[in-house]
PDB file of C-alpha atoms in Angstrom:
ATOM      1  CA  MET A 187      11.129  -7.596 -12.996  1.00 89.00           C
ATOM      2  CA  PRO A 188      10.724  -3.845 -11.508  1.00 96.00           C
ATOM      3  CA  ARG A 189      10.884  -1.354 -13.969  1.00 97.00           C
ATOM      4  CA  LEU A 190      14.023   0.443 -12.972  1.00 98.00           C
ATOM      5  CA  LYS A 191      17.216  -0.900 -12.533  1.00 98.00           C
ATOM      6  CA  GLN A 192      18.401  -2.761  -9.040  1.00 98.00           C
ATOM      7  CA  MET A 193      21.579  -2.086  -7.293  1.00 98.00           C
ATOM      8  CA  SER A 194      23.774  -5.453  -6.027  1.00 98.00           C
ATOM      9  CA  ARG A 195      25.548  -5.172  -3.431  1.00 98.00           C
ATOM     10  CA  ASP A 196      29.043  -4.653  -4.653  1.00 97.00           C
ATOM     11  CA  GLU A 197      27.337  -1.478  -6.331  1.00 98.00           C
ATOM     12  CA  VAL A 198      26.607  -0.218  -3.043  1.00 98.00           C
ATOM     13  CA  GLU A 199      28.291   2.544  -1.405  1.00 97.00           C
ATOM     14  CA  ASP A 200      26.184   4.184   1.153  1.00 97.00           C
ATOM     15  CA  GLU A 201      26.757   2.437   4.682  1.00 97.00           C
ATOM     16  CA  TYR A 202      23.388   2.843   5.857  1.00 97.00           C
ATOM     17  CA  ILE A 203      21.680   0.633   2.863  1.00 98.00           C
ATOM     18  CA  LEU A 204      24.562  -2.110   3.335  1.00 98.00           C
ATOM     19  CA  ALA A 205      23.556  -2.672   6.705  1.00 97.00           C
ATOM     20  CA  LEU A 206      19.953  -2.722   5.980  1.00 96.00           C
ATOM     21  CA  TYR A 207      20.986  -5.128   2.672  1.00 98.00           C
ATOM     22  CA  ASN A 208      23.153  -7.267   5.850  1.00 97.00           C
ATOM     23  CA  THR A 209      19.478  -7.064   8.352  1.00 96.00           C
ATOM     24  CA  LEU A 210      17.461  -7.996   4.775  1.00 96.00           C
ATOM     25  CA  PHE A 211      19.751 -10.291   2.696  1.00 97.00           C
ATOM     26  CA  GLY A 212      22.109 -11.570   4.786  1.00 96.00           C
ATOM     27  CA  GLU A 213      25.301 -11.950   2.667  1.00 95.00           C
ATOM     28  CA  ARG A 214      23.650 -12.143  -0.563  1.00 96.00           C
ATOM     29  CA  ASP A 215      23.451  -9.943  -3.305  1.00 98.00           C
ATOM     30  CA  PRO A 216      20.397  -9.248  -3.312  1.00 98.00           C
ATOM     31  CA  VAL A 217      20.218  -8.809  -6.833  1.00 98.00           C
ATOM     32  CA  ALA A 218      21.571 -12.027  -8.043  1.00 98.00           C
ATOM     33  CA  GLU A 219      19.575 -14.177  -4.831  1.00 97.00           C
ATOM     34  CA  PRO A 220      16.423 -12.079  -4.047  1.00 97.00           C
ATOM     35  CA  GLY A 221      14.153 -13.108  -1.720  1.00 97.00           C
ATOM     36  CA  THR A 222      13.644 -11.663   2.017  1.00 96.00           C
ATOM     37  CA  ALA A 223      12.551 -13.575   4.604  1.00 93.00           C
ATOM     38  CA  THR A 224       9.102 -12.830   4.884  1.00 90.00           C
ATOM     39  CA  GLY A 225       8.433 -14.041   0.662  1.00 94.00           C
ATOM     40  CA  THR A 226       8.860 -10.537  -0.648  1.00 96.00           C
ATOM     41  CA  PRO A 227      11.194 -10.621  -3.802  1.00 97.00           C
ATOM     42  CA  GLY A 228      13.156  -7.495  -2.210  1.00 98.00           C
ATOM     43  CA  ASN A 229      13.017  -5.531  -4.675  1.00 98.00           C
ATOM     44  CA  TRP A 230      11.595  -1.828  -3.514  1.00 98.00           C
ATOM     45  CA  TRP A 231      14.674  -1.725  -1.490  1.00 98.00           C
ATOM     46  CA  THR A 232      17.303  -2.549  -4.428  1.00 98.00           C
ATOM     47  CA  VAL A 233      15.428  -0.345  -6.711  1.00 98.00           C
ATOM     48  CA  PHE A 234      15.772   2.881  -4.062  1.00 98.00           C
ATOM     49  CA  ALA A 235      18.956   2.031  -3.592  1.00 98.00           C
ATOM     50  CA  GLN A 236      19.407   3.952  -6.740  1.00 98.00           C
ATOM     51  CA  VAL A 237      18.999   7.028  -4.449  1.00 98.00           C
ATOM     52  CA  PRO A 238      20.410   6.756  -0.914  1.00 98.00           C
ATOM     53  CA  ASP A 239      18.572   9.984   0.897  1.00 97.00           C
ATOM     54  CA  ALA A 240      15.574   9.112  -0.954  1.00 96.00           C
ATOM     55  CA  PHE A 241      16.084   4.860   0.412  1.00 97.00           C
ATOM     56  CA  LYS A 242      16.745   6.540   4.284  1.00 97.00           C
ATOM     57  CA  HIS A 243      13.886   9.329   4.348  1.00 95.00           C
ATOM     58  CA  THR A 244      11.297   6.254   3.161  1.00 92.00           C
ATOM     59  CA  THR A 245      13.034   3.516   5.747  1.00 92.00           C
ATOM     60  CA  GLU A 246      13.418   6.323   8.733  1.00 91.00           C
ATOM     61  CA  GLY A 247       9.117   6.591   7.772  1.00 87.00           C
ATOM     62  CA  PHE A 248       8.915   3.206   8.667  1.00 87.00           C
ATOM     63  CA  ALA A 249      10.173   3.629  12.155  1.00 90.00           C
ATOM     64  CA  PHE A 250       8.202   6.833  12.554  1.00 92.00           C
ATOM     65  CA  TYR A 251       4.841   4.540  12.801  1.00 89.00           C
ATOM     66  CA  ARG A 252       6.325   2.210  15.014  1.00 88.00           C
ATOM     67  CA  SER A 253       8.009   4.554  17.200  1.00 93.00           C
ATOM     68  CA  PRO A 254       7.077   4.917  20.892  1.00 94.00           C
ATOM     69  CA  ASN A 255       6.350   8.169  20.838  1.00 96.00           C
ATOM     70  CA  ARG A 256       2.512   7.424  18.698  1.00 96.00           C
ATOM     71  CA  VAL A 257      -0.311   7.784  20.534  1.00 98.00           C
ATOM     72  CA  LEU A 258      -3.087   6.229  17.394  1.00 98.00           C
ATOM     73  CA  SER A 259      -3.165   2.673  18.511  1.00 97.00           C
ATOM     74  CA  ASP A 260      -1.915  -0.165  16.218  1.00 97.00           C
ATOM     75  CA  GLN A 261      -4.492  -1.539  15.299  1.00 98.00           C
ATOM     76  CA  LEU A 262      -6.287   1.804  14.221  1.00 98.00           C
ATOM     77  CA  ARG A 263      -2.972   2.569  12.064  1.00 98.00           C
ATOM     78  CA  GLU A 264      -3.294  -0.571  10.161  1.00 98.00           C
ATOM     79  CA  LEU A 265      -6.388  -0.589   9.094  1.00 98.00           C
ATOM     80  CA  GLY A 266      -5.555   2.762   7.545  1.00 98.00           C
ATOM     81  CA  GLN A 267      -3.068   1.590   6.083  1.00 98.00           C
ATOM     82  CA  THR A 268      -4.154  -2.266   4.506  1.00 98.00           C
ATOM     83  CA  ARG A 269      -7.465  -0.320   3.844  1.00 98.00           C
ATOM     84  CA  ALA A 270      -4.808   2.058   1.541  1.00 98.00           C
ATOM     85  CA  GLY A 271      -3.408  -0.958   0.034  1.00 98.00           C
ATOM     86  CA  TYR A 272      -6.691  -2.338  -0.867  1.00 98.00           C
ATOM     87  CA  VAL A 273      -8.318   0.819  -2.361  1.00 98.00           C
ATOM     88  CA  VAL A 274      -4.848   2.151  -4.743  1.00 98.00           C
ATOM     89  CA  GLY A 275      -4.868  -1.707  -5.502  1.00 97.00           C
ATOM     90  CA  SER A 276      -1.206  -2.774  -4.346  1.00 98.00           C
ATOM     91  CA  GLN A 277      -0.599  -5.793  -3.927  1.00 97.00           C
ATOM     92  CA  PHE A 278       1.785  -5.621  -2.390  1.00 98.00           C
ATOM     93  CA  VAL A 279       0.758  -3.045   0.412  1.00 98.00           C
ATOM     94  CA  TYR A 280      -2.066  -4.743   0.986  1.00 98.00           C
ATOM     95  CA  SER A 281      -0.404  -8.042   1.606  1.00 97.00           C
ATOM     96  CA  GLN A 282       1.977  -6.910   3.696  1.00 97.00           C
ATOM     97  CA  HIS A 283      -0.686  -4.999   5.945  1.00 97.00           C
ATOM     98  CA  MET A 284      -3.349  -7.896   6.196  1.00 98.00           C
ATOM     99  CA  LYS A 285      -0.560  -9.293   7.777  1.00 97.00           C
ATOM    100  CA  ALA A 286       0.502  -6.492  10.386  1.00 96.00           C
ATOM    101  CA  ALA A 287      -3.064  -6.051  11.041  1.00 98.00           C
ATOM    102  CA  ARG A 288      -3.054  -9.450  12.446  1.00 98.00           C
ATOM    103  CA  PHE A 289      -0.200  -8.472  14.177  1.00 97.00           C
ATOM    104  CA  SER A 290      -1.363  -5.371  15.676  1.00 97.00           C
ATOM    105  CA  GLY A 291      -4.545  -7.548  17.439  1.00 97.00           C
ATOM    106  CA  LEU A 292      -6.919  -6.976  14.765  1.00 98.00           C
ATOM    107  CA  SER A 293      -9.057 -10.192  14.658  1.00 98.00           C
ATOM    108  CA  GLU A 294      -9.334 -12.697  11.239  1.00 98.00           C
ATOM    109  CA  GLU A 295     -12.645 -11.351  10.521  1.00 98.00           C
ATOM    110  CA  GLN A 296     -11.892  -8.166  11.234  1.00 98.00           C
ATOM    111  CA  VAL A 297      -8.525  -8.348   9.168  1.00 98.00           C
ATOM    112  CA  GLN A 298     -10.667 -10.065   5.868  1.00 98.00           C
ATOM    113  CA  ALA A 299     -13.266  -7.699   6.362  1.00 98.00           C
ATOM    114  CA  ILE A 300     -11.523  -4.685   4.993  1.00 98.00           C
ATOM    115  CA  ALA A 301     -12.378  -4.932   2.127  1.00 98.00           C
ATOM    116  CA  HIS A 302     -15.599  -5.044   2.430  1.00 98.00           C
ATOM    117  CA  TRP A 303     -15.588  -2.936   5.950  1.00 98.00           C
ATOM    118  CA  ASN A 304     -19.206  -0.544   5.148  1.00 97.00           C
ATOM    119  CA  ILE A 305     -21.492  -4.180   4.712  1.00 98.00           C
ATOM    120  CA  ALA A 306     -19.070  -5.719   7.784  1.00 98.00           C
ATOM    121  CA  ASP A 307     -20.498  -5.364  11.781  1.00 97.00           C
ATOM    122  CA  CYS A 308     -17.497  -6.678  13.324  1.00 98.00           C
ATOM    123  CA  PHE A 309     -16.037  -3.162  13.596  1.00 98.00           C
ATOM    124  CA  ASP A 310     -17.105  -0.285  16.255  1.00 98.00           C
ATOM    125  CA  ALA A 311     -18.216   2.942  15.808  1.00 98.00           C
ATOM    126  CA  LYS A 312     -14.398   4.175  16.045  1.00 98.00           C
ATOM    127  CA  GLU A 313     -12.857   1.630  13.524  1.00 98.00           C
ATOM    128  CA  ARG A 314     -15.907   2.952  10.884  1.00 98.00           C
ATOM    129  CA  ALA A 315     -15.157   6.479  11.957  1.00 98.00           C
ATOM    130  CA  VAL A 316     -11.449   5.295  10.627  1.00 98.00           C
ATOM    131  CA  LEU A 317     -12.188   3.196   7.666  1.00 98.00           C
ATOM    132  CA  ALA A 318     -14.223   5.849   6.722  1.00 98.00           C
ATOM    133  CA  TYR A 319     -11.918   8.888   6.767  1.00 98.00           C
ATOM    134  CA  THR A 320      -9.140   6.425   4.870  1.00 98.00           C
ATOM    135  CA  ASP A 321     -11.249   6.280   2.176  1.00 98.00           C
ATOM    136  CA  ALA A 322     -12.016   9.659   1.985  1.00 98.00           C
ATOM    137  CA  LEU A 323      -8.457  10.291   1.867  1.00 98.00           C
ATOM    138  CA  VAL A 324      -6.683   7.575  -0.461  1.00 98.00           C
ATOM    139  CA  LEU A 325     -10.383   7.724  -2.867  1.00 98.00           C
ATOM    140  CA  GLN A 326     -11.864  11.215  -2.709  1.00 98.00           C
ATOM    141  CA  TYR A 327      -7.915  12.607  -2.354  1.00 97.00           C
ATOM    142  CA  GLY A 328      -8.670  14.509   1.018  1.00 98.00           C
ATOM    143  CA  ARG A 329     -12.352  15.481   0.212  1.00 98.00           C
ATOM    144  CA  VAL A 330     -13.281  14.639   3.760  1.00 98.00           C
ATOM    145  CA  PRO A 331     -16.834  14.920   4.359  1.00 98.00           C
ATOM    146  CA  ASP A 332     -17.749  16.791   7.573  1.00 98.00           C
ATOM    147  CA  GLY A 333     -20.243  13.892   9.038  1.00 98.00           C
ATOM    148  CA  VAL A 334     -17.049  11.972   8.445  1.00 98.00           C
ATOM    149  CA  PHE A 335     -14.169  13.906  10.242  1.00 98.00           C
ATOM    150  CA  ASN A 336     -17.064  14.136  12.624  1.00 98.00           C
ATOM    151  CA  ALA A 337     -17.392  11.072  13.638  1.00 98.00           C
ATOM    152  CA  LEU A 338     -13.600  10.852  13.501  1.00 98.00           C
ATOM    153  CA  LYS A 339     -13.679  13.409  16.058  1.00 98.00           C
ATOM    154  CA  GLU A 340     -15.715  12.053  18.414  1.00 98.00           C
ATOM    155  CA  HIS A 341     -13.462   8.836  19.060  1.00 98.00           C
ATOM    156  CA  LEU A 342     -10.214  10.043  18.267  1.00 98.00           C
ATOM    157  CA  SER A 343      -8.296  13.134  19.116  1.00 98.00           C
ATOM    158  CA  GLU A 344      -6.328  15.840  17.651  1.00 98.00           C
ATOM    159  CA  ALA A 345      -2.827  14.023  17.312  1.00 98.00           C
ATOM    160  CA  GLU A 346      -4.502  10.609  16.454  1.00 98.00           C
ATOM    161  CA  ILE A 347      -5.910  12.487  13.499  1.00 98.00           C
ATOM    162  CA  ILE A 348      -2.955  13.693  12.532  1.00 98.00           C
ATOM    163  CA  GLU A 349      -0.796  10.885  12.979  1.00 98.00           C
ATOM    164  CA  LEU A 350      -3.383   8.705  11.467  1.00 98.00           C
ATOM    165  CA  THR A 351      -3.768  10.990   8.403  1.00 98.00           C
ATOM    166  CA  TYR A 352       0.058  10.848   8.021  1.00 97.00           C
ATOM    167  CA  ILE A 353       0.739   7.740   7.692  1.00 97.00           C
ATOM    168  CA  THR A 354      -2.285   6.437   6.117  1.00 98.00           C
ATOM    169  CA  CYS A 355      -1.458   8.984   2.969  1.00 97.00           C
ATOM    170  CA  THR A 356       2.259   7.826   3.158  1.00 96.00           C
ATOM    171  CA  TYR A 357       0.756   4.569   2.661  1.00 96.00           C
ATOM    172  CA  MET A 358      -0.926   5.407  -0.423  1.00 98.00           C
ATOM    173  CA  MET A 359       2.275   7.173  -1.492  1.00 97.00           C
ATOM    174  CA  HIS A 360       4.136   3.821  -0.985  1.00 97.00           C
ATOM    175  CA  ALA A 361       1.023   1.776  -3.048  1.00 98.00           C
ATOM    176  CA  VAL A 362       1.261   4.307  -5.845  1.00 98.00           C
ATOM    177  CA  MET A 363       4.427   3.780  -6.188  1.00 97.00           C
ATOM    178  CA  SER A 364       5.110  -0.184  -5.679  1.00 98.00           C
ATOM    179  CA  ARG A 365       2.237   0.095  -8.709  1.00 98.00           C
ATOM    180  CA  ALA A 366       3.991   2.864 -10.665  1.00 98.00           C
ATOM    181  CA  LEU A 367       7.576   1.086 -10.739  1.00 98.00           C
ATOM    182  CA  LYS A 368       6.482  -2.481 -10.616  1.00 98.00           C
ATOM    183  CA  LEU A 369       7.629  -3.193  -7.372  1.00 98.00           C
ATOM    184  CA  GLU A 370       7.543  -6.605  -5.056  1.00 98.00           C
ATOM    185  CA  TYR A 371       4.123  -7.559  -5.790  1.00 97.00           C
ATOM    186  CA  ASP A 372       3.150  -5.401  -7.429  1.00 98.00           C
ATOM    187  CA  ASP A 373       5.302  -6.683 -10.519  1.00 97.00           C
ATOM    188  CA  VAL A 374       1.813  -7.649 -12.957  1.00 95.00           C
ATOM    189  CA  GLU A 375       1.285  -7.040 -16.189  1.00 94.00           C
ATOM    190  CA  GLU A 376      -2.342  -4.670 -16.685  1.00 92.00           C
ATOM    191  CA  ARG A 377      -5.111  -6.513 -16.826  1.00 91.00           C
ATOM    192  CA  VAL A 378      -7.251  -4.249 -18.749  1.00 94.00           C
ATOM    193  CA  VAL A 379      -6.150  -4.887 -21.833  1.00 94.00           C
ATOM    194  CA  GLU A 380      -8.541  -5.540 -25.198  1.00 89.00           C
ATOM    195  CA  VAL A 381      -8.993  -8.553 -25.907  1.00 88.00           C
ATOM    196  CA  PRO A 382      -9.120  -9.189 -29.769  1.00 86.00           C
ATOM    197  CA  ALA A 383     -12.826 -10.251 -31.433  1.00 82.00           C
ATOM    198  CA  PRO A 384     -12.535 -13.673 -32.874  1.00 85.00           C
ATOM    199  CA  GLU A 385     -10.927 -13.280 -37.092  1.00 84.00           C
ATOM    200  CA  GLY A 386     -13.674 -12.565 -39.260  1.00 76.00           C
ATOM    201  CA  THR A 387     -15.927 -10.584 -36.943  1.00 72.00           C
ATOM    202  CA  ALA A 388     -17.018  -7.127 -37.639  1.00 63.00           C
ATOM    203  CA  ALA A 389     -15.298  -4.573 -35.865  1.00 64.00           C
ATOM    204  CA  ASP A 390     -18.273  -2.214 -34.724  1.00 68.00           C
ATOM    205  CA  VAL A 391     -20.045  -4.529 -32.266  1.00 63.00           C
ATOM    206  CA  MET A 392     -22.550  -2.335 -31.268  1.00 64.00           C
ATOM    207  CA  GLY A 393     -23.171  -1.593 -34.715  1.00 67.00           C
ATOM    208  CA  MET A 394     -24.494  -5.207 -35.180  1.00 65.00           C
ATOM    209  CA  VAL A 395     -26.516  -4.479 -32.001  1.00 67.00           C
ATOM    210  CA  ASP A 396     -28.116  -1.772 -33.138  1.00 68.00           C
ATOM    211  CA  LYS A 397     -30.311  -1.919 -36.289  1.00 65.00           C
ATOM    212  CA  ARG A 398     -32.455   1.215 -35.488  1.00 61.00           C
ATOM    213  CA  GLY A 399     -31.216   2.910 -38.156  1.00 56.00           C
ATOM    214  CA  GLU A 400     -31.952   0.122 -41.038  1.00 60.00           C
ATOM    215  CA  LYS A 401     -35.376  -0.054 -42.694  1.00 55.00           C
TER     216      LYS A 401
END
């Protein structure tokens, strides 16, 4: 379950949120009967519904990147979004944008290679520059080497770079929030935990190996 309360239909008073509930869930109460047409539980919407202006701000952001005013291509946008989901470790963002990447026109080979793009030969120079820039944004928190940025500028206009930066960082944020609040496909147990040793095993395992101090 998500870490925060979900808003059932009868608790929502905001008309904007109710309209989206109707679009996504029909007449169902999404808390009592979860699930969307795309197969997700749908609890991203029901949790963020607690704060109507945050809900509206984020959903209007979805419209931003699909606006006809955008100059960045759908394929390059999805490379950034999908890679951001992967490197943050958000199953939700990565899974959803794998599908969106296919819809944008990327080949199945390219979609599958986003996880290991740096050794894949199915991306051209422009696409590799976008993926390298995405890694610098997400993994290095915006510390972009000049070589990467110069390669990006060879292929993208300044307006395209601004859009790529804004959209990729927005989806890095969505990926982080989804993991933090355990929303959608990120509602998973922590994997990195201590695995108990068998009963009776010495606590100092490395001490058992390191016998240098013994005569």
